[in-house]
Structure formats: structure tokens, C-alpha cells
Short mmCIF file of N, CA and C in Angstrom, two decimals:
data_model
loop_
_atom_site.label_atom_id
_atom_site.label_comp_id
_atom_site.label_asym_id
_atom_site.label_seq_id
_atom_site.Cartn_x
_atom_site.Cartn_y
_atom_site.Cartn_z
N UNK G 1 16.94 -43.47 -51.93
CA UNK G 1 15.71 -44.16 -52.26
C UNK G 1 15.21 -44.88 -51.03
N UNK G 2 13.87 -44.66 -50.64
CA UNK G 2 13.52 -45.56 -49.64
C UNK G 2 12.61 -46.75 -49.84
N UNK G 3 13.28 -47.83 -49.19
CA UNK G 3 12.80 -49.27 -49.76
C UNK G 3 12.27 -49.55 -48.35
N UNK G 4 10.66 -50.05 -48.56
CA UNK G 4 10.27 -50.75 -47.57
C UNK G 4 10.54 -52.43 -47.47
N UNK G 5 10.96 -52.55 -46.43
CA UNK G 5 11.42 -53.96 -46.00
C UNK G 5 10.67 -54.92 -45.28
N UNK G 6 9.52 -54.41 -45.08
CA UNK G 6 8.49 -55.12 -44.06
C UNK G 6 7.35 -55.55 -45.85
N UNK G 7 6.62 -56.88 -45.55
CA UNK G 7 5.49 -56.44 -46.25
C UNK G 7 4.24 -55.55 -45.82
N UNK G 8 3.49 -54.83 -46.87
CA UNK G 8 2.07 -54.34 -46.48
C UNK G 8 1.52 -55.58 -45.93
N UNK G 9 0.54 -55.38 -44.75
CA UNK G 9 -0.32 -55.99 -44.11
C UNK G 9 -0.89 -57.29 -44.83
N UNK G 10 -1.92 -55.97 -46.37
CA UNK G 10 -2.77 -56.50 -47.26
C UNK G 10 -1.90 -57.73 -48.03
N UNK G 11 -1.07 -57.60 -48.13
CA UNK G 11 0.03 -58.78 -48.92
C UNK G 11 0.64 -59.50 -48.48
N UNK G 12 0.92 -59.39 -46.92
CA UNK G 12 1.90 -60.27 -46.61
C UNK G 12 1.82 -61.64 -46.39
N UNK G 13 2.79 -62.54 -47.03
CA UNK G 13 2.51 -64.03 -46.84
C UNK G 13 1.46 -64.49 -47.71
N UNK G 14 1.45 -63.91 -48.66
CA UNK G 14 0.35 -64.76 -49.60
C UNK G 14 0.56 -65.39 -50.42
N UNK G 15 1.76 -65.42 -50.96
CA UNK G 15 2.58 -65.98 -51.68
C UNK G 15 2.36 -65.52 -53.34
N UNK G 16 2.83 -66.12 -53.75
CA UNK G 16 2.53 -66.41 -55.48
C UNK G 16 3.82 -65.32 -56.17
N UNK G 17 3.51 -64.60 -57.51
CA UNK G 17 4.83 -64.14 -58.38
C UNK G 17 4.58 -63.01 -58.03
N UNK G 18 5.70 -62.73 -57.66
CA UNK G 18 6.38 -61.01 -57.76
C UNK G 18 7.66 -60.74 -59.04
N UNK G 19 7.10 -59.48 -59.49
CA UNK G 19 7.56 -59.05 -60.60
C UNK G 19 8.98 -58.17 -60.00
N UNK G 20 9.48 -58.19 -58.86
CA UNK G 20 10.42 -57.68 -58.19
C UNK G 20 11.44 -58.40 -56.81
N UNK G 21 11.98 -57.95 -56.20
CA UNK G 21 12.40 -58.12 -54.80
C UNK G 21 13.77 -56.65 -54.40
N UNK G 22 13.67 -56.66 -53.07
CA UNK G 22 14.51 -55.69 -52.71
C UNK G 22 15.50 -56.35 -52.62
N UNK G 23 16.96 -55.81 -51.99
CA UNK G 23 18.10 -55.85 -51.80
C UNK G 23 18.59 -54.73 -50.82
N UNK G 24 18.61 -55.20 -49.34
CA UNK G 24 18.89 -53.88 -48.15
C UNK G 24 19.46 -54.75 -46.86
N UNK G 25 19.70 -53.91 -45.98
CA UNK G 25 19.96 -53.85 -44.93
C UNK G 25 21.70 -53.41 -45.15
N UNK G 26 22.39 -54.09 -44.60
CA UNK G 26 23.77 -53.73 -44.16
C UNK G 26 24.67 -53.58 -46.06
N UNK G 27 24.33 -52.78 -46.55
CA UNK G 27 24.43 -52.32 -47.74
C UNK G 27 24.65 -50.80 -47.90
N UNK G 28 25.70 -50.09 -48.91
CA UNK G 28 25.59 -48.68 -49.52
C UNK G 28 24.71 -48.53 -50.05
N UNK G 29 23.97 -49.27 -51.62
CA UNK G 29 23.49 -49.11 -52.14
C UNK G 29 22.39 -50.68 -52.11
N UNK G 30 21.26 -50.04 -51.48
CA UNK G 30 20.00 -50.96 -51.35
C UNK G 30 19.38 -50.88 -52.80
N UNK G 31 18.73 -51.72 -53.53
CA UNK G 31 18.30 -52.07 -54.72
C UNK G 31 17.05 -52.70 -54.85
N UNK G 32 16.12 -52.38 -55.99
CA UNK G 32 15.19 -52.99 -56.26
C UNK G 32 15.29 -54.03 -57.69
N UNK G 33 15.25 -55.12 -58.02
CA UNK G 33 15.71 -56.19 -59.32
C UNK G 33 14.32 -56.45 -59.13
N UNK G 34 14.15 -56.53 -60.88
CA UNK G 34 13.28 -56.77 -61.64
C UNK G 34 13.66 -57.96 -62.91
N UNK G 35 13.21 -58.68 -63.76
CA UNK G 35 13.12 -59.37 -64.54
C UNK G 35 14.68 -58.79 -65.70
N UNK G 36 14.51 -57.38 -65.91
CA UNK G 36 14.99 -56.68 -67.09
C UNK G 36 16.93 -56.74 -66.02
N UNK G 37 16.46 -55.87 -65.03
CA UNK G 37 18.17 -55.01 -63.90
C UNK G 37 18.90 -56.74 -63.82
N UNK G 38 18.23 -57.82 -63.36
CA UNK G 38 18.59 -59.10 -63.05
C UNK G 38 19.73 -59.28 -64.40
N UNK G 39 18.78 -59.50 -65.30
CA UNK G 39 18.81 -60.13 -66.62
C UNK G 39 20.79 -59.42 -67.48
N UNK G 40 20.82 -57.46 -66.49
CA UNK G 40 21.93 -57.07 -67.60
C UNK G 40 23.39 -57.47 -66.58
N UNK G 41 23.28 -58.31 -65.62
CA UNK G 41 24.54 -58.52 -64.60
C UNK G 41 24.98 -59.71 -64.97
N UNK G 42 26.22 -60.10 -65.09
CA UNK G 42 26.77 -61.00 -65.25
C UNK G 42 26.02 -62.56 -64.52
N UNK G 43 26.06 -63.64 -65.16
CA UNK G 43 25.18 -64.49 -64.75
C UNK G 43 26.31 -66.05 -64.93
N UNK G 44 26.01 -66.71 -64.16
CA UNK G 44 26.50 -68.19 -64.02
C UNK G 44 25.80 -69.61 -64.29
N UNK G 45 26.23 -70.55 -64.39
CA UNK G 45 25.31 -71.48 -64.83
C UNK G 45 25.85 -72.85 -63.60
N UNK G 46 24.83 -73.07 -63.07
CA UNK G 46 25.04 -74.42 -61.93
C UNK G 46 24.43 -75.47 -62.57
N UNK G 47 24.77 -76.51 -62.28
CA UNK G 47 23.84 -77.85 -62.73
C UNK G 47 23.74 -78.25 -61.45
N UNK G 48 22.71 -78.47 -60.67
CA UNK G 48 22.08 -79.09 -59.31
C UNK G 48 21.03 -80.18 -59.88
N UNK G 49 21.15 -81.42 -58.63
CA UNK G 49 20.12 -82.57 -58.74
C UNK G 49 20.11 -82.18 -57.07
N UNK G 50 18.84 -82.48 -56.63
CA UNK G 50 18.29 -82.25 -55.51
C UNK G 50 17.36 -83.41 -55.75
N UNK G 51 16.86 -83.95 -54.25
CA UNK G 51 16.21 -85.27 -53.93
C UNK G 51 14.27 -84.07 -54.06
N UNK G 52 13.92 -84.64 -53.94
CA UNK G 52 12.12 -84.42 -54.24
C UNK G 52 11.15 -85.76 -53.94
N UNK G 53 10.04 -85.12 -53.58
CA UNK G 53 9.19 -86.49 -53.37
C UNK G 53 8.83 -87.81 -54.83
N UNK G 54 9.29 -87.40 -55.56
CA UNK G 54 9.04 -88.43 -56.46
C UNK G 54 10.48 -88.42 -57.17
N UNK G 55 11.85 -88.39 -56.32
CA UNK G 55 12.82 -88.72 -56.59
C UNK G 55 13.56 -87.99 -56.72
N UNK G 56 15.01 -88.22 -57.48
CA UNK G 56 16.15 -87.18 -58.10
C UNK G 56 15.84 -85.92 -59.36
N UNK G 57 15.87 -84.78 -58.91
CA UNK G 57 15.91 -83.90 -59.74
C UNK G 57 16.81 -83.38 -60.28
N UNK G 58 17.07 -83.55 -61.47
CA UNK G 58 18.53 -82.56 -62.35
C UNK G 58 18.23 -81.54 -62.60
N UNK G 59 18.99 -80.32 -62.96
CA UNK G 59 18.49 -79.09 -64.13
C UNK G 59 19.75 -78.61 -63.68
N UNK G 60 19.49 -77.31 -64.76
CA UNK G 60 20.54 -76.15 -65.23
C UNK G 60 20.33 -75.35 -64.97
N UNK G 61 20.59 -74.33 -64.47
CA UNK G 61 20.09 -72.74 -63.47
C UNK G 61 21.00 -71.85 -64.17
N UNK G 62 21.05 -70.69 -64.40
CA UNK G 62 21.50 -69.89 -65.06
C UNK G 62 21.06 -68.59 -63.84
N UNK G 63 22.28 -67.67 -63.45
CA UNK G 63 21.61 -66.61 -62.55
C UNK G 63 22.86 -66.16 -62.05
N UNK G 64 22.51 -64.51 -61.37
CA UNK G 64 23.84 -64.08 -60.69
C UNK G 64 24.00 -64.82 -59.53
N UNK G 65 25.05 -64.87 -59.29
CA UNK G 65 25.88 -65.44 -57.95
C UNK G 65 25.26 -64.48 -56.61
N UNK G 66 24.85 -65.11 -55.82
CA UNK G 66 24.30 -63.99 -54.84
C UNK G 66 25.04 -63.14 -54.04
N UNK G 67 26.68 -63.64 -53.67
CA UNK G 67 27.90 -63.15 -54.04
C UNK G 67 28.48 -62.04 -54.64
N UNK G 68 28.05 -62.03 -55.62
CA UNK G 68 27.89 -60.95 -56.27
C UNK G 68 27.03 -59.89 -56.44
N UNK G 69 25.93 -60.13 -56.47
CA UNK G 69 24.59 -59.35 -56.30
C UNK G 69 24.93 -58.43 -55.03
N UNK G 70 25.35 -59.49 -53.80
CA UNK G 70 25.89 -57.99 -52.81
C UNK G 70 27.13 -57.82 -52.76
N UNK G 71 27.42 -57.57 -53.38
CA UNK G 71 29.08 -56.80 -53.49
C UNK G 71 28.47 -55.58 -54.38
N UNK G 72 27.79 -55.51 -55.62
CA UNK G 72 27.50 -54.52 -56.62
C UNK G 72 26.79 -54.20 -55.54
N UNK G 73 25.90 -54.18 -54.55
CA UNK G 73 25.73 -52.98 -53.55
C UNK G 73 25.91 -52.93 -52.73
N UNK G 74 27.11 -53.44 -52.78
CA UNK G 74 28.28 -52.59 -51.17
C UNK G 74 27.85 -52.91 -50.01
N UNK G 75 28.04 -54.38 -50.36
CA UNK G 75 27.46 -55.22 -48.89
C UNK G 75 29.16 -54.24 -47.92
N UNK G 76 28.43 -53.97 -46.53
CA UNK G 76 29.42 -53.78 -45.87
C UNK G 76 30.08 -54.96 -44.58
N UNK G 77 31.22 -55.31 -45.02
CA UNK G 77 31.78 -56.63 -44.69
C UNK G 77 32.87 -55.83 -43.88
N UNK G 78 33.14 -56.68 -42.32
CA UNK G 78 33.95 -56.61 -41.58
C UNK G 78 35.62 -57.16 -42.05
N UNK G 79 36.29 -56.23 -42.60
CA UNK G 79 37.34 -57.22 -43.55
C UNK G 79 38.16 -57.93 -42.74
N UNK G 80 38.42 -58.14 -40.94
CA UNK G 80 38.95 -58.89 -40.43
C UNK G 80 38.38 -60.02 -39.96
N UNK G 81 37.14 -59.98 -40.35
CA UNK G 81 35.91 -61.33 -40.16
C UNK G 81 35.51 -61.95 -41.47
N UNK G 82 35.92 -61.80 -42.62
CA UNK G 82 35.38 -62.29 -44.04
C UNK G 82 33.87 -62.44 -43.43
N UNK G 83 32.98 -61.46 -43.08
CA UNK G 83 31.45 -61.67 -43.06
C UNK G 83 31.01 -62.62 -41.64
N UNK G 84 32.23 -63.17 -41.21
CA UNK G 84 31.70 -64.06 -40.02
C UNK G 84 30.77 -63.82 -39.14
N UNK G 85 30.50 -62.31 -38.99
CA UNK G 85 29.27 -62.22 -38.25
C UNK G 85 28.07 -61.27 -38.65
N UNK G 86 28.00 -62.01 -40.18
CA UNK G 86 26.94 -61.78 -40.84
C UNK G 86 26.39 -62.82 -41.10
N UNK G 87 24.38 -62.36 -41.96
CA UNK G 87 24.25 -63.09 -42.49
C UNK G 87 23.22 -62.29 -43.43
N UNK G 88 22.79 -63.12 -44.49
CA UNK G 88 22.13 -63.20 -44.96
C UNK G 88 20.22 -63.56 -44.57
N UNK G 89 19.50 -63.00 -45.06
CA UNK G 89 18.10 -63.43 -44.67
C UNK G 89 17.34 -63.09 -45.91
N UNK G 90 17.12 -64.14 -46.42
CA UNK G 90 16.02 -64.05 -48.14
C UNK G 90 14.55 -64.74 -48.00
N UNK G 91 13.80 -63.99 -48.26
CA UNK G 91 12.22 -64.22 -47.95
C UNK G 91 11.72 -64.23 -49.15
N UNK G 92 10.71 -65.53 -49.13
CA UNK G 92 9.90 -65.37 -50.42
C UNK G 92 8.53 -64.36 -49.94
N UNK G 93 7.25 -64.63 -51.14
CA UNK G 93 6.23 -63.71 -50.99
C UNK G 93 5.23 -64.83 -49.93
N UNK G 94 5.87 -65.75 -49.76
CA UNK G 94 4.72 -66.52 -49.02
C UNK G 94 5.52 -66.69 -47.29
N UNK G 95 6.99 -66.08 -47.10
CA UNK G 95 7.08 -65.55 -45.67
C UNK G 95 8.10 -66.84 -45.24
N UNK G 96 8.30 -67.49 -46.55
CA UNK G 96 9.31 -68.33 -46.41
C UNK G 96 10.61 -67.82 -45.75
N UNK G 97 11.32 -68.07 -44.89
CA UNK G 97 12.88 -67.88 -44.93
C UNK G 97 13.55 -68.66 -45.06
N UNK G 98 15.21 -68.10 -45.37
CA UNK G 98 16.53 -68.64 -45.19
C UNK G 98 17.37 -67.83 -45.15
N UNK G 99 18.20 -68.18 -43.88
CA UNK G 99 19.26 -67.51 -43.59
C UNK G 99 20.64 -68.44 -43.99
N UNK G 100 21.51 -67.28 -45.17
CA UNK G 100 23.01 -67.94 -44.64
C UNK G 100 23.89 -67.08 -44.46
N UNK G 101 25.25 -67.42 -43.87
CA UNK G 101 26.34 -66.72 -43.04
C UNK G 101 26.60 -66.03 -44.15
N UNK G 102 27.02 -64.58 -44.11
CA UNK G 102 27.98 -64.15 -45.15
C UNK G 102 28.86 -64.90 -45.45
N UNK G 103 29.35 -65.62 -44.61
CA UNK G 103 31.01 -66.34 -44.70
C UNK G 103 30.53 -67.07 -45.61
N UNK G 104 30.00 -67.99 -45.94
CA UNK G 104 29.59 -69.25 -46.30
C UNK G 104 29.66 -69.21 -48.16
N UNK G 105 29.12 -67.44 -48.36
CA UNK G 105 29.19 -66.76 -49.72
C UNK G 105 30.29 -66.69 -50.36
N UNK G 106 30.98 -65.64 -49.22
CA UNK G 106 32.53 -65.07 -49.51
C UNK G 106 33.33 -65.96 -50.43
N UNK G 107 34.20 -65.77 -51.01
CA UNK G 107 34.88 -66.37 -51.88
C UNK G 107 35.95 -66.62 -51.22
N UNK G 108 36.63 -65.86 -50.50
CA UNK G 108 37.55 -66.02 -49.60
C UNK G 108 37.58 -66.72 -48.03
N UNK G 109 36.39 -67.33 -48.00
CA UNK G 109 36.08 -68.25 -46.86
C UNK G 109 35.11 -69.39 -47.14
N UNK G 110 34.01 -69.35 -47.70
CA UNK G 110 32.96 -70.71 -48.12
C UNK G 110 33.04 -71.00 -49.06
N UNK G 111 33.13 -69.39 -50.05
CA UNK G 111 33.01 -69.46 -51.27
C UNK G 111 31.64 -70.36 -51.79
N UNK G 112 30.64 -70.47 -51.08
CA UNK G 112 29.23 -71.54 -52.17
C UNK G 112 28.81 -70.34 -52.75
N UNK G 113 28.53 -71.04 -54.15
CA UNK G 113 28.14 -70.94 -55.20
C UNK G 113 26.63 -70.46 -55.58
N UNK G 114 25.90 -70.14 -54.09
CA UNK G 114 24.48 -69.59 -54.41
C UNK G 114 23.88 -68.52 -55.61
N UNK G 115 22.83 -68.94 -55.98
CA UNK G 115 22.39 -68.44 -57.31
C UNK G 115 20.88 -67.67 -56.89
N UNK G 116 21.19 -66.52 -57.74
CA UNK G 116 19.71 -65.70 -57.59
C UNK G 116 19.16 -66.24 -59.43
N UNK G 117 18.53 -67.18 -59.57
CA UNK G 117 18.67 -68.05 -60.67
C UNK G 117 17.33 -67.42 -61.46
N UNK G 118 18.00 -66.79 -62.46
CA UNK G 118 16.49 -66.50 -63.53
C UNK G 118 16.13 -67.55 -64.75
N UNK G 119 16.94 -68.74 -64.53
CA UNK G 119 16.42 -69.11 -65.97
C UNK G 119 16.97 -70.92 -65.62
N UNK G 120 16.27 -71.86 -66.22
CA UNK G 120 16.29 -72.90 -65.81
C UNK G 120 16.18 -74.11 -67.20
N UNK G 121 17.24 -74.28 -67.28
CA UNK G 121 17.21 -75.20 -68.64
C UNK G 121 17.21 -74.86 -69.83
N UNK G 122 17.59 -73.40 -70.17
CA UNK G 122 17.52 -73.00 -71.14
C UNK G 122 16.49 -71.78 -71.77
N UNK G 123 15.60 -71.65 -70.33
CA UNK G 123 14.29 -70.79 -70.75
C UNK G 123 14.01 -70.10 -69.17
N UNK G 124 13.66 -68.77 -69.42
CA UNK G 124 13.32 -68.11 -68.45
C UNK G 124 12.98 -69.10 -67.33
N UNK G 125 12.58 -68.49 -66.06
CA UNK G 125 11.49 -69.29 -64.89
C UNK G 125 10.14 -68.43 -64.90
N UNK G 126 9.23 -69.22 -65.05
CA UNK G 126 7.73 -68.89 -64.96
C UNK G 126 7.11 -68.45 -63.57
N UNK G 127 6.01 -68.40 -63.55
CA UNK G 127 4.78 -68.10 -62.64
C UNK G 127 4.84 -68.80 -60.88
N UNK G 128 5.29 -70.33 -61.75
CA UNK G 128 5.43 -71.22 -60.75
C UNK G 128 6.52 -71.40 -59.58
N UNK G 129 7.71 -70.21 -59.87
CA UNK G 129 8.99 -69.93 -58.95
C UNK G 129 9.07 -68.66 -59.33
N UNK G 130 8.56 -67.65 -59.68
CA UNK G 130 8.47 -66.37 -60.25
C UNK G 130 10.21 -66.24 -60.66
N UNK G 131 10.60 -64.81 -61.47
CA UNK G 131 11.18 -64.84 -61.88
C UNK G 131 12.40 -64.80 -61.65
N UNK G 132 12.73 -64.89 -60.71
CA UNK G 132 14.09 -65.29 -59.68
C UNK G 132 13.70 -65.84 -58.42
N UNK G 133 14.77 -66.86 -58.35
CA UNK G 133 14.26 -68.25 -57.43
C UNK G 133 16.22 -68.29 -56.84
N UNK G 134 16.33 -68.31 -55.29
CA UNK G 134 17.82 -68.70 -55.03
C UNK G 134 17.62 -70.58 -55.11
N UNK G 135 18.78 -71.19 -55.34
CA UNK G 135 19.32 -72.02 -55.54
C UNK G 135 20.52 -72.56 -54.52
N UNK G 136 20.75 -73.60 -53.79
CA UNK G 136 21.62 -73.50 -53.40
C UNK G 136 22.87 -74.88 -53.43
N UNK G 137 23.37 -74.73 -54.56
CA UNK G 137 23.88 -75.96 -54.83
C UNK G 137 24.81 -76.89 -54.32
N UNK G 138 24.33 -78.14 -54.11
CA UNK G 138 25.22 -79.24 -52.67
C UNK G 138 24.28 -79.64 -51.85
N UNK G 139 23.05 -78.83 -51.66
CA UNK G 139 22.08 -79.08 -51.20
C UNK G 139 21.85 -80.54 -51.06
N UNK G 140 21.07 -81.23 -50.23
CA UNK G 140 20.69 -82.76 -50.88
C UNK G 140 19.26 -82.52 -51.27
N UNK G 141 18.61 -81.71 -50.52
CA UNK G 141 17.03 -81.45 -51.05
C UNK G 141 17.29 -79.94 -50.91
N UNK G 142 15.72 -79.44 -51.82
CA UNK G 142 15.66 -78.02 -51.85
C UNK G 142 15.24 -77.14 -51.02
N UNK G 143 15.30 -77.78 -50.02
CA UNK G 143 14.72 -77.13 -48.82
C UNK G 143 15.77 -75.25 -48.35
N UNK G 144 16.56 -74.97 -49.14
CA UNK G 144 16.72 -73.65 -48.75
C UNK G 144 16.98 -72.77 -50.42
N UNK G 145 16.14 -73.64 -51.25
CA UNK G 145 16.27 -72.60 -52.45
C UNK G 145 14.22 -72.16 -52.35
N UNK G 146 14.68 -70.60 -52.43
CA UNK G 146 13.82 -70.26 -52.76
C UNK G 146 13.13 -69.52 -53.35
N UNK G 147 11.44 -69.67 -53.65
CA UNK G 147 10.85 -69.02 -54.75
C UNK G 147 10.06 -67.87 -54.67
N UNK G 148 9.63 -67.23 -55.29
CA UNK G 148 9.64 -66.00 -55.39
C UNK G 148 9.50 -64.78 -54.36
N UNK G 149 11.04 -64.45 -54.55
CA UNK G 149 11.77 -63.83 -54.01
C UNK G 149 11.22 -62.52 -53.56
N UNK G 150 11.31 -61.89 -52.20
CA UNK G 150 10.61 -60.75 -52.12
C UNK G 150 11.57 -59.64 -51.64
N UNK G 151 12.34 -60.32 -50.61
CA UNK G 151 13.15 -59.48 -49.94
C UNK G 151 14.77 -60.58 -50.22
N UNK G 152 15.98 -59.63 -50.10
CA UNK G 152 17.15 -59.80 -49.52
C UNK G 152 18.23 -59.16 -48.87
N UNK G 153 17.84 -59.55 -47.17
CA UNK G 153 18.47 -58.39 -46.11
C UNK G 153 19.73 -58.86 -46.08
N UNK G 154 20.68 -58.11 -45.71
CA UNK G 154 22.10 -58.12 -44.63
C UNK G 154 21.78 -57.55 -43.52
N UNK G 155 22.74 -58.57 -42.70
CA UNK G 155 22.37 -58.17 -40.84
C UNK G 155 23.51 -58.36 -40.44
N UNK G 156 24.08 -57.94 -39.68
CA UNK G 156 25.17 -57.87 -38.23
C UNK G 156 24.71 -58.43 -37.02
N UNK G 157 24.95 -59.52 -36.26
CA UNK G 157 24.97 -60.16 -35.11
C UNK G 157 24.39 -61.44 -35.53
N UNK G 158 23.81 -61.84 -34.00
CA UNK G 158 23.52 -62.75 -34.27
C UNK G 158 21.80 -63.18 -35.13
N UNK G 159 22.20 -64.41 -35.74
CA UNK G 159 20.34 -64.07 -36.01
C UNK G 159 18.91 -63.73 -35.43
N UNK G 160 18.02 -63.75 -35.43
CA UNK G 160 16.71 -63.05 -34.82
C UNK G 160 16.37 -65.02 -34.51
N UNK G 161 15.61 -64.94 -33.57
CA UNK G 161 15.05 -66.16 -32.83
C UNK G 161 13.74 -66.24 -33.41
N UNK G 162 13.58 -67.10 -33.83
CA UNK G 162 11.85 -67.17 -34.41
C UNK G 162 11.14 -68.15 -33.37
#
């Protein structure tokens, strides 16, 4: 299957809900998740409070472990590096990034608990974080969870210099 990884021109960075996101780069099996593929994978529940401009935020996140999400497609991991010289790179539709180490995922080295989070307190996530939003819990603010999700690469070396 070929998955484009770049956005179209006409779209890129505009932000708002996508009814999808990919799953590629240093992977067997690259993937497209939707609302429904998300919804039939085993899912976890975090409770995060994160700081915000009008104070402390609580809630309940419900979502696969992102951890998991690449393992079911064969993230390919250096097994004498637990991922150490990987990383992660997740983009929303508005061109947002965040990068984290594979290691940081791994269970066998960071082990955090990151969430590809579809549901928030008990009820889906809406319009306003489209329908999967990462999470990253320990955080003090939310500055690396993010919303609607477009892309999620694996890479080998070091990161790209912006």
C-alpha cells in the first residue's frame, strides 16, 4: 500500500479534524487509523492534570498506548539499542510537531505511557482535538500532546534540524 507522508500543498498546515492519520516510516507494516481500526485495539486509560492558562487541568483519556500502536506494525527496533537511536515524529494537521526517542516508549527502557487517546472522560473526542489526540502523561503542561493527528513517522539517526 502506498501512503503519502508529505501533506498535499492544497492542505498543508491548515489545521482542523481529520477523519484519519498514517503510521510509516521505519515500519513492516505502515497503516492508515481511522475512528472505527483505532477503536478495535486494545486501549488504556491515563488520568493526566496538566497546567493551562486558566490553571490545573484533570481528565481521563482512554486510547492505545503508542507503544503499542508501533509494535502491531513492526516498528523495526535495533534490539541491542532498545530504540536508542530512534525516534518518533507525530504531526498534527496544522504542522504541529513532536518528536520522542523510541527509548523513552519502550517498555524495556522509558517505558512512558504515551497515548494515541480517542476518548476523554467517558465520551469520544470531538471536532475540537479530532478523533485521536497523543497525550503525554507527567507532562507539567500540554505542550507535546497533540491534536489532530495526521502523520506518525519512525526514523533512524539523528533528528532533522528545523
Amino acid at each position: 500500500m502506498a501512503i503519502e507522508t508529505v501533506p498535499s500543498s492544497e492542505n498543508a498546515c491548515q489545521g482542523g479534524y481529520s477523519s484519519h492519520f498514517i503510521l510509516t516510516g521505519e515500519v513492516n507494516e505502515p497503516a492508515i487509523y481511522d475512528e472505527e481500526s483505532l477503536s478495535k485495539l486494545p486501549h488504556s486509560i491515563e488520568n493526566v492534570t496538566f497546567l493551562t492558562k486558566t490553571g490545573p487541568q484533570s481528565s481521563s483519556f482512554s486510547g492505545v498506548l503508542l507503544w503499542n500502536l508501533l509494535t502491531t506494525a513492526g516498528v523495526k527496533t535495533n534490539p541491542t539499542r532498545d530504540g536508542q537511536f530512534q525516534y518518533v515524529e507525530i504531526t498534527g494537521t496544522d504542522c504541529y510537531q513532536v518528536v520522542l526517542a523510541l527509548g523513552e516508549l519502550n517498555p524495556n527502557f522509558g517505558g512512558e505511557q504515551v497515548l494515541v487517546a480517542d476518548g476523554q472522560n467517558g465520551s469520544p473526542l470531538g471536532p475540537d482535538t479530532g478523533f485521536a489526540r497523543i497525550i503525554v502523561p507527567g507532562d507539567k503542561f500540554g505542550g507535546r500532546d497533540i491534536f489532530w493527528i495526521d502523520r506518525i513517522e519512525v526514523f533512524s539517526g539523528p533528528p532533522p534540524r528545523w
